[in-house]
Short mmCIF file of C-alpha atoms and ligand atoms in Angstrom, two decimals:
data_model
loop_
_atom_site.label_atom_id
_atom_site.label_comp_id
_atom_site.label_asym_id
_atom_site.label_seq_id
_atom_site.Cartn_x
_atom_site.Cartn_y
_atom_site.Cartn_z
CA UNK A 187 81.16 65.13 91.68
CA UNK A 188 84.24 67.33 91.73
CA UNK A 189 86.55 65.09 89.50
CA UNK A 190 83.56 65.33 86.95
CA UNK A 191 83.42 68.94 86.83
CA UNK A 192 87.00 69.49 86.84
CA UNK A 193 87.38 67.34 83.81
CA UNK A 194 85.34 68.76 81.83
CA UNK A 195 87.28 72.10 82.19
CA UNK A 196 89.41 73.53 79.19
CA UNK A 197 91.44 76.78 79.52
CA UNK A 198 89.19 79.21 81.08
CA UNK A 199 87.38 82.24 79.52
CA UNK A 200 89.81 85.14 79.52
CA UNK A 201 92.69 82.99 79.51
CA UNK A 202 91.81 80.98 76.82
CA UNK A 203 91.51 83.95 74.17
CA UNK A 204 94.81 85.38 74.67
CA UNK A 205 96.36 81.35 75.07
CA UNK A 206 94.25 79.18 72.87
CA UNK A 207 97.01 76.84 72.54
CA UNK A 208 97.23 76.70 76.77
CA UNK A 209 96.03 72.49 77.68
CA UNK A 210 95.77 71.44 80.71
CA UNK A 211 98.24 69.17 81.93
CA UNK A 212 96.92 65.20 82.77
CA UNK A 213 100.41 65.00 84.99
CA UNK A 214 97.80 66.85 87.83
CA UNK A 215 95.55 65.07 89.53
CA UNK A 216 91.74 66.40 89.82
CA UNK A 217 90.21 67.29 92.96
CA UNK A 218 87.66 65.14 94.49
CA UNK A 219 85.27 65.38 97.55
CA UNK A 220 87.63 63.68 99.77
CA UNK A 221 90.31 66.29 98.94
CA UNK A 222 87.70 68.90 99.64
CA UNK A 223 86.65 67.28 103.01
CA UNK A 224 90.21 66.99 104.43
CA UNK A 225 91.02 70.97 103.23
CA UNK A 226 87.62 71.77 105.28
CA UNK A 227 88.59 70.15 108.38
CA UNK A 228 92.00 71.48 108.14
CA UNK A 229 90.70 75.02 108.02
CA UNK A 230 87.40 75.44 109.70
CA UNK A 231 85.54 78.57 109.74
CA UNK A 232 85.11 78.99 106.28
CA UNK A 233 88.52 79.12 105.26
CA UNK A 234 88.40 76.62 102.58
CA UNK A 235 86.04 78.10 100.13
CA UNK A 236 84.39 76.44 97.20
CA UNK A 237 81.22 78.85 96.68
CA UNK A 238 81.71 79.48 92.98
CA UNK A 239 80.70 82.82 93.78
CA UNK A 240 83.20 83.65 96.64
CA UNK A 241 86.12 81.76 94.04
CA UNK A 242 85.51 84.04 91.32
CA UNK A 243 87.86 87.27 92.62
CA UNK A 244 90.54 84.80 93.44
CA UNK A 245 90.02 83.64 89.55
CA UNK A 246 90.19 86.90 88.02
CA UNK A 247 93.59 88.91 87.39
CA UNK A 248 93.54 92.98 88.43
CA UNK A 249 93.85 93.96 84.96
CA UNK A 250 91.29 91.53 83.56
CA UNK A 251 93.31 89.33 81.21
CA UNK A 252 93.11 85.83 82.64
CA UNK A 253 90.37 83.75 84.36
CA UNK A 254 91.18 80.57 86.12
CA UNK A 255 88.18 77.91 87.30
CA UNK A 256 90.12 77.11 90.47
CA UNK A 257 87.11 75.50 92.37
CA UNK A 258 89.05 76.04 95.76
CA UNK A 259 90.53 78.81 97.78
CA UNK A 260 92.38 77.88 101.00
CA UNK A 261 93.20 80.79 103.37
CA UNK A 262 95.60 79.43 106.06
CA UNK A 263 96.36 81.19 108.89
CA UNK A 264 99.59 79.44 110.30
CA UNK A 265 102.65 78.32 108.61
CA UNK A 266 101.65 75.01 110.20
CA UNK A 267 98.34 75.13 107.81
CA UNK A 268 100.51 75.90 104.64
CA UNK A 269 102.82 72.98 105.50
CA UNK A 270 99.91 70.60 105.73
CA UNK A 271 98.45 72.23 102.52
CA UNK A 272 101.35 71.90 100.41
CA UNK A 273 102.36 68.19 101.96
CA UNK A 274 98.69 66.84 100.88
CA UNK A 275 98.86 68.66 97.65
CA UNK A 276 102.69 67.42 96.92
CA UNK A 277 101.28 63.73 98.03
CA UNK A 278 98.54 63.92 95.60
CA UNK A 279 99.94 65.60 92.98
CA UNK A 280 97.54 68.62 92.87
CA UNK A 281 99.04 71.90 91.09
CA UNK A 282 98.73 74.87 93.46
CA UNK A 283 98.35 78.58 92.66
CA UNK A 284 99.96 80.76 95.17
CA UNK A 285 98.18 84.33 95.59
CA UNK A 286 99.05 87.34 97.68
CA UNK A 287 96.96 90.56 96.99
CA UNK A 288 96.15 89.48 93.35
CA UNK A 289 97.43 92.77 91.86
CA UNK A 290 99.56 91.03 89.30
CA UNK A 291 100.03 92.62 85.67
CA UNK A 292 101.76 89.65 84.13
CA UNK A 293 99.16 87.04 84.65
CA UNK A 294 101.05 85.12 87.55
CA UNK A 295 98.77 85.21 90.45
CA UNK A 296 95.42 83.57 89.18
CA UNK A 297 95.16 80.10 88.51
CA UNK A 298 95.46 79.04 84.63
CA UNK A 299 92.99 75.60 84.76
CA UNK A 300 91.70 73.98 87.99
CA UNK A 301 94.92 75.03 90.42
CA UNK A 302 93.90 75.11 93.98
CA UNK A 303 94.30 78.80 95.07
CA UNK A 304 96.65 79.45 98.11
CA UNK A 305 95.71 82.80 99.41
CA UNK A 306 98.28 84.40 101.88
CA UNK A 307 96.23 86.92 102.96
CA UNK A 308 94.91 85.53 106.20
CA UNK A 309 98.97 84.95 107.58
CA UNK A 310 99.10 88.27 108.62
CA UNK A 311 100.85 89.01 112.13
CA UNK A 312 103.54 91.82 111.99
CA UNK A 313 106.30 90.43 114.16
CA UNK A 314 108.99 92.56 115.83
CA UNK A 315 110.60 95.46 114.56
CA UNK A 316 114.35 95.99 116.02
CA UNK A 317 114.65 99.90 116.60
CA UNK A 318 118.40 99.37 116.22
CA UNK A 319 118.98 97.68 113.08
CA UNK A 320 115.71 98.92 111.32
CA UNK A 321 114.49 95.43 111.09
CA UNK A 322 110.75 94.40 110.44
CA UNK A 323 109.97 90.43 110.81
CA UNK A 324 106.32 89.98 109.47
CA UNK A 325 104.45 87.62 108.08
CA UNK A 326 103.83 87.15 104.14
CA UNK A 327 100.11 88.21 104.06
CA UNK A 328 100.92 91.47 105.44
CA UNK A 329 99.52 94.51 103.13
CA UNK A 330 102.43 96.29 102.16
CA UNK A 331 100.99 100.07 103.24
CA UNK A 332 99.80 98.73 107.04
CA UNK A 333 103.56 97.67 106.89
CA UNK A 334 104.53 101.01 105.89
CA UNK A 335 102.29 102.82 108.54
CA UNK A 336 103.77 100.14 111.34
CA UNK A 337 107.08 101.09 110.81
CA UNK A 338 106.31 104.70 110.31
CA UNK A 339 105.54 104.77 114.23
CA UNK A 340 109.25 103.82 114.93
CA UNK A 341 110.30 106.92 112.58
CA UNK A 342 111.04 104.32 109.49
CA UNK A 343 109.71 103.87 106.18
CA UNK A 344 109.22 100.41 104.17
CA UNK A 345 112.22 100.30 101.24
CA UNK A 346 109.76 100.07 98.34
CA UNK A 347 106.54 102.01 97.36
CA UNK A 348 103.89 101.05 94.29
CA UNK A 349 100.65 102.29 93.26
CA UNK A 350 98.96 99.13 94.78
CA UNK A 351 100.11 99.78 98.25
CA UNK A 352 97.18 99.19 99.48
CA UNK A 353 96.26 95.78 98.18
CA UNK A 354 99.73 94.23 97.42
CA UNK A 355 100.85 91.92 99.89
CA UNK A 356 104.71 91.91 101.04
CA UNK A 357 105.15 87.97 100.28
CA UNK A 358 104.13 89.03 96.70
CA UNK A 359 106.14 91.86 96.53
CA UNK A 360 108.96 89.54 97.31
CA UNK A 361 108.14 86.71 95.06
CA UNK A 362 107.93 89.58 92.19
CA UNK A 363 110.68 91.43 93.53
CA UNK A 364 108.67 94.81 92.84
CA UNK A 365 110.27 97.72 91.66
CA UNK A 366 107.93 100.67 92.35
CA UNK A 367 108.91 104.38 92.75
CA UNK A 368 111.53 104.33 95.01
CA UNK A 369 114.03 102.18 93.24
CA UNK A 370 116.44 105.37 92.64
CA UNK A 371 116.79 105.59 96.34
CA UNK A 372 116.50 102.33 98.11
CA UNK A 373 117.62 100.09 95.26
CA UNK A 374 115.70 96.59 94.29
CA UNK A 375 114.06 95.28 96.78
CA UNK A 376 115.99 92.02 96.81
CA UNK A 377 118.92 94.09 98.49
CA UNK A 378 116.36 95.26 101.58
CA UNK A 379 115.49 91.29 102.29
CA UNK A 380 117.67 89.90 104.74
CA UNK A 381 115.93 86.64 105.40
CA UNK A 382 112.60 84.69 104.04
CA UNK A 383 110.86 81.40 105.54
CA UNK A 384 109.50 79.52 103.23
CA UNK A 385 107.61 76.03 102.28
CA UNK A 386 108.72 74.08 99.99
CA UNK A 387 106.46 72.10 97.67
CA UNK A 388 106.62 69.15 99.90
CA UNK A 389 105.69 70.68 103.00
CA UNK A 390 109.51 71.04 104.69
CA UNK A 391 110.59 74.29 105.56
CA UNK A 392 113.23 76.20 104.26
CA UNK A 393 114.27 78.73 107.08
CA UNK A 394 116.42 81.91 105.68
CA UNK A 395 114.94 84.09 108.12
CA UNK A 396 118.09 86.12 109.60
CA UNK A 397 117.90 89.41 110.13
CA UNK A 398 121.49 90.15 109.73
CA UNK A 399 123.07 92.54 107.49
CA UNK A 400 125.99 90.63 106.62
CA UNK A 401 126.12 86.82 106.80
CA UNK A 402 128.93 85.18 104.49
CA UNK A 403 128.19 81.65 105.35
CA UNK A 404 127.94 79.76 102.19
CA UNK A 405 125.52 79.99 99.74
CA UNK A 406 122.45 82.34 100.16
CA UNK A 407 119.76 79.90 99.36
CA UNK A 408 116.74 83.24 99.87
CA UNK A 409 118.02 84.48 96.85
CA UNK A 410 116.56 82.34 94.16
CA UNK A 411 113.21 82.81 95.70
CA UNK A 412 113.25 86.44 95.49
CA UNK A 413 111.43 87.14 92.35
CA UNK A 414 110.50 83.68 91.40
CA UNK A 415 106.98 84.31 91.49
CA UNK A 416 105.85 81.53 93.27
CA UNK A 417 107.34 78.26 91.23
CA UNK A 418 109.88 77.60 93.88
CA UNK A 419 107.91 77.73 97.27
CA UNK A 420 105.85 79.53 99.52
CA UNK A 421 107.12 82.61 100.96
CA UNK A 422 105.64 82.75 104.65
CA UNK A 423 107.43 85.27 106.41
CA UNK A 424 110.05 87.94 105.36
CA UNK A 425 112.71 90.04 107.48
CA UNK A 426 113.45 93.48 106.01
CA UNK A 427 115.50 96.44 106.73
CA UNK A 428 113.56 99.75 106.40
CA UNK A 429 115.13 102.60 105.98
CA UNK A 430 114.92 106.05 108.38
CA UNK A 431 112.02 107.95 107.27
CA UNK A 432 112.63 111.73 106.01
CA UNK A 433 110.94 114.18 107.44
CA UNK A 434 111.66 116.67 104.18
CA UNK A 435 110.23 115.87 101.13
CA UNK A 436 109.80 117.69 98.01
CA UNK A 437 107.86 117.14 94.77
CA UNK A 438 107.98 118.65 91.31
CA UNK A 439 106.08 118.12 88.35
CA UNK A 440 107.08 119.42 84.78
CA UNK A 441 105.94 119.59 81.33
CA UNK A 442 108.19 119.28 78.71
CA UNK A 443 108.28 119.95 74.90
CA UNK A 444 110.65 116.67 73.98
CA UNK A 445 111.36 113.19 75.41
CA UNK A 446 115.16 114.50 74.80
CA UNK A 447 114.12 117.54 77.20
CA UNK A 448 113.05 114.98 79.70
CA UNK A 449 116.17 112.92 79.85
CA UNK A 450 118.34 116.55 80.18
CA UNK A 451 116.01 117.42 82.96
CA UNK A 452 116.58 113.75 84.71
CA UNK A 453 120.76 114.60 84.19
CA UNK A 454 120.11 117.95 85.82
CA UNK A 455 118.36 116.30 88.90
CA UNK A 456 121.05 114.20 89.48
CA UNK A 457 123.30 116.76 89.29
CA UNK A 458 121.47 119.68 91.43
CA UNK A 459 119.74 117.40 93.78
CA UNK A 460 122.00 114.46 94.46
CA UNK A 461 121.84 112.41 97.44
CA UNK A 462 118.43 113.94 97.77
CA UNK A 463 116.69 112.40 94.74
CA UNK A 464 114.12 109.90 95.61
CA UNK A 465 111.98 109.07 92.38
CA UNK A 466 112.08 110.33 88.65
CA UNK A 467 108.98 109.25 86.65
CA UNK A 468 107.53 110.08 83.49
CA UNK A 469 104.60 110.19 81.45
CA UNK A 470 103.69 111.38 77.45
CA UNK A 471 100.74 113.37 76.75
CA UNK A 472 98.11 110.47 75.83
CA UNK A 473 99.02 108.59 79.39
CA UNK A 474 98.81 112.00 80.98
CA UNK A 475 95.26 112.74 79.15
CA UNK A 476 93.95 109.63 80.10
CA UNK A 477 94.31 110.19 83.77
CA UNK A 478 92.57 113.48 83.54
CA UNK A 479 90.03 112.37 81.48
CA UNK A 480 89.13 108.54 83.10
CA UNK A 481 89.90 109.25 86.79
CA UNK A 482 88.15 111.54 89.38
CA UNK A 483 89.45 114.39 91.25
CA UNK A 484 92.58 114.45 88.75
CA UNK A 485 93.04 118.17 88.01
CA UNK A 486 95.53 119.57 85.29
CA UNK A 487 98.21 121.26 87.61
CA UNK A 488 100.46 122.58 84.52
CA UNK A 489 100.21 123.83 81.23
CA UNK A 490 99.70 121.15 78.97
CA UNK A 491 102.72 119.57 76.83
CA UNK A 492 104.08 116.86 74.94
CA UNK A 493 106.02 115.10 78.14
CA UNK A 494 105.69 115.27 81.91
CA UNK A 495 107.95 114.42 84.38
CA UNK A 496 108.06 113.87 88.39
CA UNK A 497 111.28 114.70 90.68
CA UNK A 498 110.85 113.70 94.40
CA UNK A 499 113.79 114.72 96.84
CA UNK A 500 113.76 113.50 100.06
CA UNK A 501 116.08 114.73 103.10
CA UNK A 502 116.32 114.97 107.07
CA UNK A 503 115.30 118.65 106.79
CA UNK A 504 111.78 119.95 104.89
CA UNK A 505 114.61 123.36 103.81
CA UNK A 506 116.85 121.09 102.36
CA UNK A 507 114.61 118.74 99.96
CA UNK A 508 112.51 121.68 98.63
CA UNK A 509 115.47 124.20 98.04
CA UNK A 510 117.30 121.41 95.80
CA UNK A 511 113.92 120.92 93.86
CA UNK A 512 113.26 125.10 93.79
CA UNK A 513 117.28 125.04 92.15
CA UNK A 514 116.44 122.51 89.64
CA UNK A 515 113.07 124.22 88.54
CA UNK A 516 114.56 127.22 88.02
CA UNK A 517 117.85 125.68 86.11
CA UNK A 518 115.77 123.60 83.96
CA UNK A 519 113.38 126.53 83.05
CA UNK A 520 116.48 128.84 82.31
CA UNK A 521 117.75 126.08 80.09
CA UNK A 522 114.23 125.42 78.46
CA UNK A 523 113.93 121.53 79.42
CA UNK A 524 110.35 122.45 80.78
CA UNK A 525 107.93 124.79 79.68
CA UNK A 526 105.72 124.78 83.15
CA UNK A 527 105.72 123.44 86.40
CA UNK A 528 104.54 123.15 89.89
CA UNK A 529 106.16 122.63 93.42
CA UNK A 530 103.88 120.63 96.01
CA UNK A 531 103.50 123.22 98.88
CA UNK A 532 101.36 121.06 101.41
CA UNK A 533 100.88 117.22 101.77
CA UNK A 534 97.59 117.38 100.09
CA UNK A 535 99.28 118.97 96.62
CA UNK A 536 102.24 116.02 97.59
CA UNK A 537 99.44 113.56 97.13
CA UNK A 538 97.72 115.01 94.48
CA UNK A 539 100.43 114.98 92.34
CA UNK A 540 101.36 111.19 93.03
CA UNK A 541 98.17 110.43 92.21
CA UNK A 542 98.52 111.48 88.71
CA UNK A 543 101.24 108.65 88.36
CA UNK A 544 99.99 106.43 90.34
CA UNK A 545 96.37 105.82 89.66
CA UNK A 546 97.90 105.05 85.63
CA UNK A 547 97.28 101.74 85.95
CA UNK A 548 93.39 102.16 86.98
CA UNK A 549 92.88 104.99 83.90
CA UNK A 550 94.19 102.38 81.51
CA UNK A 551 91.58 99.82 82.71
CA UNK A 552 88.98 102.23 82.33
CA UNK A 553 89.98 103.08 78.51
CA UNK A 554 89.45 98.78 77.43
CA UNK A 555 91.50 95.64 77.27
CA UNK A 556 94.94 96.69 78.02
CA UNK A 557 97.89 95.02 76.36
CA UNK A 558 100.60 96.05 78.94
CA UNK A 559 104.21 95.64 78.66
CA UNK A 560 107.16 96.44 81.19
CA UNK A 561 110.54 97.05 79.93
CA UNK A 562 114.53 98.14 80.87
CA UNK A 563 115.70 99.68 78.05
CA UNK A 564 118.42 102.32 77.89
CA UNK A 565 116.87 105.87 78.57
CA UNK A 566 117.89 107.26 74.79
CA UNK A 567 116.08 104.02 73.10
CA UNK A 568 112.96 103.89 75.28
CA UNK A 569 110.62 106.50 73.64
CA UNK A 570 111.63 105.35 70.81
CA UNK A 571 110.03 101.82 71.20
CA UNK A 572 106.56 103.97 72.09
CA UNK A 573 107.00 105.63 68.72
CA UNK A 574 107.45 102.70 66.36
CA UNK A 575 104.32 101.28 68.35
CA UNK A 576 102.20 103.86 68.10
CA UNK A 577 103.19 104.04 63.67
CA UNK A 578 102.60 100.14 64.04
CA UNK A 579 99.45 100.35 65.76
CA UNK A 580 97.73 102.89 63.08
CA UNK A 581 96.68 100.35 60.90
CA UNK A 582 93.66 99.41 63.70
CA UNK A 583 90.84 101.57 64.37
CA UNK A 584 90.07 99.39 67.63
CA UNK A 585 93.38 100.62 69.02
CA UNK A 586 91.99 103.52 71.17
CA UNK A 587 95.89 104.82 72.84
CA UNK A 588 99.48 103.94 72.93
CA UNK A 589 100.94 105.39 76.02
CA UNK A 590 104.28 105.32 77.29
CA UNK A 591 104.94 106.79 80.97
CA UNK A 592 107.11 105.13 83.80
CA UNK A 593 109.98 104.55 86.35
CA UNK A 594 112.65 106.79 84.41
CA UNK A 595 115.34 107.24 86.90
CA UNK A 596 115.41 103.35 86.97
CA UNK A 597 115.07 103.13 83.13
CA UNK A 598 112.00 101.14 83.39
CA UNK A 599 109.18 101.90 80.50
CA UNK A 600 105.54 101.13 80.97
CA UNK A 601 104.08 100.79 77.38
CA UNK A 602 100.19 100.36 77.16
CA UNK A 603 98.09 99.78 74.35
CA UNK A 604 94.19 100.05 75.15
CA UNK A 605 91.81 98.55 72.79
CA UNK A 606 87.91 98.85 72.62
CA UNK A 607 85.43 96.06 72.40
CA UNK A 608 87.79 93.61 74.33
CA UNK A 609 90.99 91.69 73.29
CA UNK A 610 91.95 91.48 69.51
CA UNK A 611 94.07 88.49 68.09
CA UNK A 612 95.37 90.59 65.40
CA UNK A 613 96.47 93.32 67.48
CA UNK A 614 98.21 90.60 69.63
CA UNK A 615 100.14 89.34 66.75
CA UNK A 616 101.30 92.46 65.49
CA UNK A 617 102.76 93.42 69.33
CA UNK A 618 104.11 90.13 70.10
CA UNK A 619 106.73 88.48 69.77
CA UNK A 620 107.91 91.78 67.50
CA UNK A 621 108.19 94.04 70.71
CA UNK A 622 110.12 91.37 72.90
CA UNK A 623 112.25 91.23 70.10
CA UNK A 624 112.95 94.78 69.51
CA UNK A 625 113.50 94.83 73.45
CA UNK A 626 116.01 91.87 73.22
CA UNK A 627 117.92 93.64 70.48
CA UNK A 628 118.61 96.58 72.57
CA UNK A 629 120.16 94.15 75.16
CA UNK A 630 116.93 95.22 77.54
CA UNK A 631 114.74 93.46 79.81
CA UNK A 632 111.58 91.97 78.39
CA UNK A 633 110.26 92.54 82.08
CA UNK A 634 111.74 95.18 84.18
CA UNK A 635 109.69 94.49 87.41
CA UNK A 636 106.09 92.86 87.01
CA UNK A 637 107.86 89.43 86.07
CA UNK A 638 107.07 86.81 83.57
CA UNK A 639 104.04 85.01 84.70
CA UNK A 640 101.97 83.78 82.40
CA UNK A 641 101.75 85.94 79.53
CA UNK A 642 105.68 86.07 78.84
CA UNK A 643 107.01 83.17 80.06
CA UNK A 644 107.31 81.97 76.42
CA UNK A 645 109.68 84.46 75.49
CA UNK A 646 112.07 83.97 78.66
CA UNK A 647 114.69 82.59 76.32
CA UNK A 648 115.12 85.82 74.68
CA UNK A 649 116.53 87.77 77.58
CA UNK A 650 118.16 84.75 78.79
CA UNK A 651 120.64 81.43 77.05
CA UNK A 652 120.13 78.10 76.94
CA UNK A 653 122.33 77.51 79.77
CA UNK A 654 120.58 79.92 82.08
CA UNK A 655 117.36 78.03 81.05
CA UNK A 656 118.48 74.89 81.55
CA UNK A 657 119.82 75.69 85.06
CA UNK A 658 116.77 77.29 85.72
CA UNK A 659 114.67 73.83 84.96
CA UNK A 660 116.89 72.05 87.08
CA UNK A 661 116.70 74.43 89.98
CA UNK A 662 112.93 74.13 89.83
CA UNK A 663 113.09 70.25 89.26
CA UNK A 664 115.28 70.42 92.70
CA UNK A 665 112.73 72.18 94.71
CA UNK A 666 109.53 71.23 93.08
CA UNK A 667 110.52 68.02 91.49
CA UNK A 668 106.27 67.22 91.29
CA UNK A 669 106.18 70.89 89.57
CA UNK A 670 102.89 71.66 91.83
CA UNK A 671 103.72 75.16 92.40
CA UNK A 672 102.26 77.77 89.95
CA UNK A 673 102.56 75.53 86.82
CA UNK A 674 102.65 77.11 83.01
CA UNK A 675 104.23 80.20 84.48
CA UNK A 676 107.70 81.96 84.43
CA UNK A 677 109.60 79.04 82.78
CA UNK A 678 108.44 78.20 79.40
CA UNK A 679 106.40 74.63 80.05
CA UNK A 680 107.62 73.01 82.74
CA UNK A 681 105.59 69.97 82.39
CA UNK A 682 105.18 68.31 79.12
C1 FAD B 32 98.05 100.16 90.11
C2 FAD B 32 98.71 99.06 90.29
C3 FAD B 32 100.29 99.70 90.54
C4 FAD B 32 101.52 98.65 90.77
N1 FAD B 32 102.98 99.25 90.30
C5 FAD B 32 103.82 98.27 90.51
C6 FAD B 32 105.18 98.89 90.29
O1 FAD B 32 105.19 100.19 90.58
N2 FAD B 32 106.37 98.32 90.52
C7 FAD B 32 106.07 96.82 90.54
O2 FAD B 32 106.89 96.12 90.42
N3 FAD B 32 104.77 96.29 90.16
C8 FAD B 32 103.64 97.02 90.39
N4 FAD B 32 102.22 96.66 90.13
C9 FAD B 32 102.20 95.07 90.37
C10 FAD B 32 102.16 94.10 91.39
O3 FAD B 32 101.24 95.21 92.32
C11 FAD B 32 103.50 93.76 92.27
O4 FAD B 32 103.77 92.84 91.15
C12 FAD B 32 103.11 93.18 93.38
O5 FAD B 32 104.28 93.03 93.71
C13 FAD B 32 102.34 91.79 93.46
O6 FAD B 32 101.94 91.56 95.03
P1 FAD B 32 100.92 90.69 95.16
O7 FAD B 32 100.57 90.60 96.71
O8 FAD B 32 99.29 91.52 94.48
O9 FAD B 32 101.37 89.17 94.71
P2 FAD B 32 100.18 88.66 93.51
O10 FAD B 32 99.84 89.65 92.46
O11 FAD B 32 99.06 87.98 94.26
O12 FAD B 32 101.02 87.61 93.17
C14 FAD B 32 102.48 87.99 92.12
C15 FAD B 32 103.26 86.92 91.82
O13 FAD B 32 103.84 86.20 92.98
C16 FAD B 32 103.22 84.76 93.49
N5 FAD B 32 103.13 84.56 94.95
C17 FAD B 32 102.38 85.76 95.66
N6 FAD B 32 102.68 85.30 96.99
C18 FAD B 32 103.33 84.19 97.17
C19 FAD B 32 103.97 83.82 98.29
N7 FAD B 32 103.73 84.12 99.98
N8 FAD B 32 105.16 82.81 98.10
C20 FAD B 32 105.56 82.92 96.67
N9 FAD B 32 104.67 82.94 95.77
C21 FAD B 32 103.86 84.09 96.04
C22 FAD B 32 102.00 84.52 92.91
O14 FAD B 32 101.94 83.27 92.49
C23 FAD B 32 102.43 85.36 91.64
O15 FAD B 32 103.14 84.78 90.69
C24 FAD B 32 101.32 97.34 90.20
C25 FAD B 32 99.93 96.86 89.90
C26 FAD B 32 98.92 97.77 90.36
C27 FAD B 32 97.61 96.84 90.18
#
């Protein structure tokens, strides 16, 4: 019965409209009743999910641009179970889509066709926290926010923070080398990952789970897995160094008349706030207006203008964190870089101001179908791209908004185009490959932090030369010779 159902599958609804040429590779086996029975025995208590209604949320991505047709979701609780699943899939040549919190914005976390979803949500024990070194060991399925609350008890904080913190899982964060709002302060997640335990495609374990800050013994084998988006192996456990939590925090939200002035404010912030700086984010007028319009409990805290910048400081004393921000606000006002602003006076205001920025993805989704892009660009070129896209989109009456915002402190622009009445092929073709080529010409990155997933894999060669691409394919072949892990994603066509 299963094989008949699966054979009828073509590309799935949302995925098909955006990627009409994708075809299921005949290289993969189709699921049979015997396979289902094996997994039901391996994962009792309903952890092998086959009911179509229950499978649906695992098949659709957060931003609703992809929909897979997986008929089987597996939720292992132990690393042994992950191993047994992969051993079986490897033997049978069944394709697998690893999934954590399913908050990917690149179409990476849901199956393209009938791949089995390997959900890591139930692998969620928090291990030891070493107060001497600040190193936390945790299962890959722990929610980022839960881990943050855990280490806060010891006076530490997680080395990353992002809007999806209540849903994303640490294994998914490592698999995407997630960025977020604190890269200015703590660097990229890669620098905080000390060790990983990985289950390889054939079910064997690669144990790189050390907790050492320094370890120069041979090649650091965990590195290729960080940011590899599930195509090389399944991350099952992580060791992360967690910085000390700062008791002093300041947050300023300022409006400005031009992007030039936003950049001047950023330069001033680096000078005045120095080592206390922990985040620098920006929003343009249309992003800000969308948040005000589409989100509940968001009020305009300052006089409106064309651009907005958030500057956060952290220090061991509240006084220092707040004083540097006040100095910044006064200097920026005096130089007329900003026209208005507010400084958070308490935790409630701090949270309210942050939510204007953190809930932007939610506001965008409420505005229509979203074409979402995530670029690294030299700061002086970042907004030029938004303006050029706005011009290019003028011809389309169904385009609602073209917005720019992002992690200004680490040169990361999020460019979004919202469209009424759903996906439009015409708009996609006006945007791609034009946008990717524009960014590549500037020597920027076509994916700053979200990853390539399904949507961007075909443009990888714009950022990486032939030699790099060839080596990536060889690595994929070495770790996953049967190519069962997250097919059709990241590296352009792994299977012919
Ligand atoms: C509101 C919102 C705000 C966001 N803000 C940011 C931001 O500021 N910065 C940023 O970088 N991202 C951001 N994102 C994107 C997303 O949250 C990150 O990419 C996050 O790291 C994904 O984690 P996840 O647990 O949801 O993983 P998933 O989305 O489930 O998976 C992501 C990728 O990793 C693979 N994968 C998942 N788990 C494993 C594993 N254990 N082993 C191997 N491969 C695995 C999946 O196959 C997929 O390709 C945001 C998303 C939303 C919805």
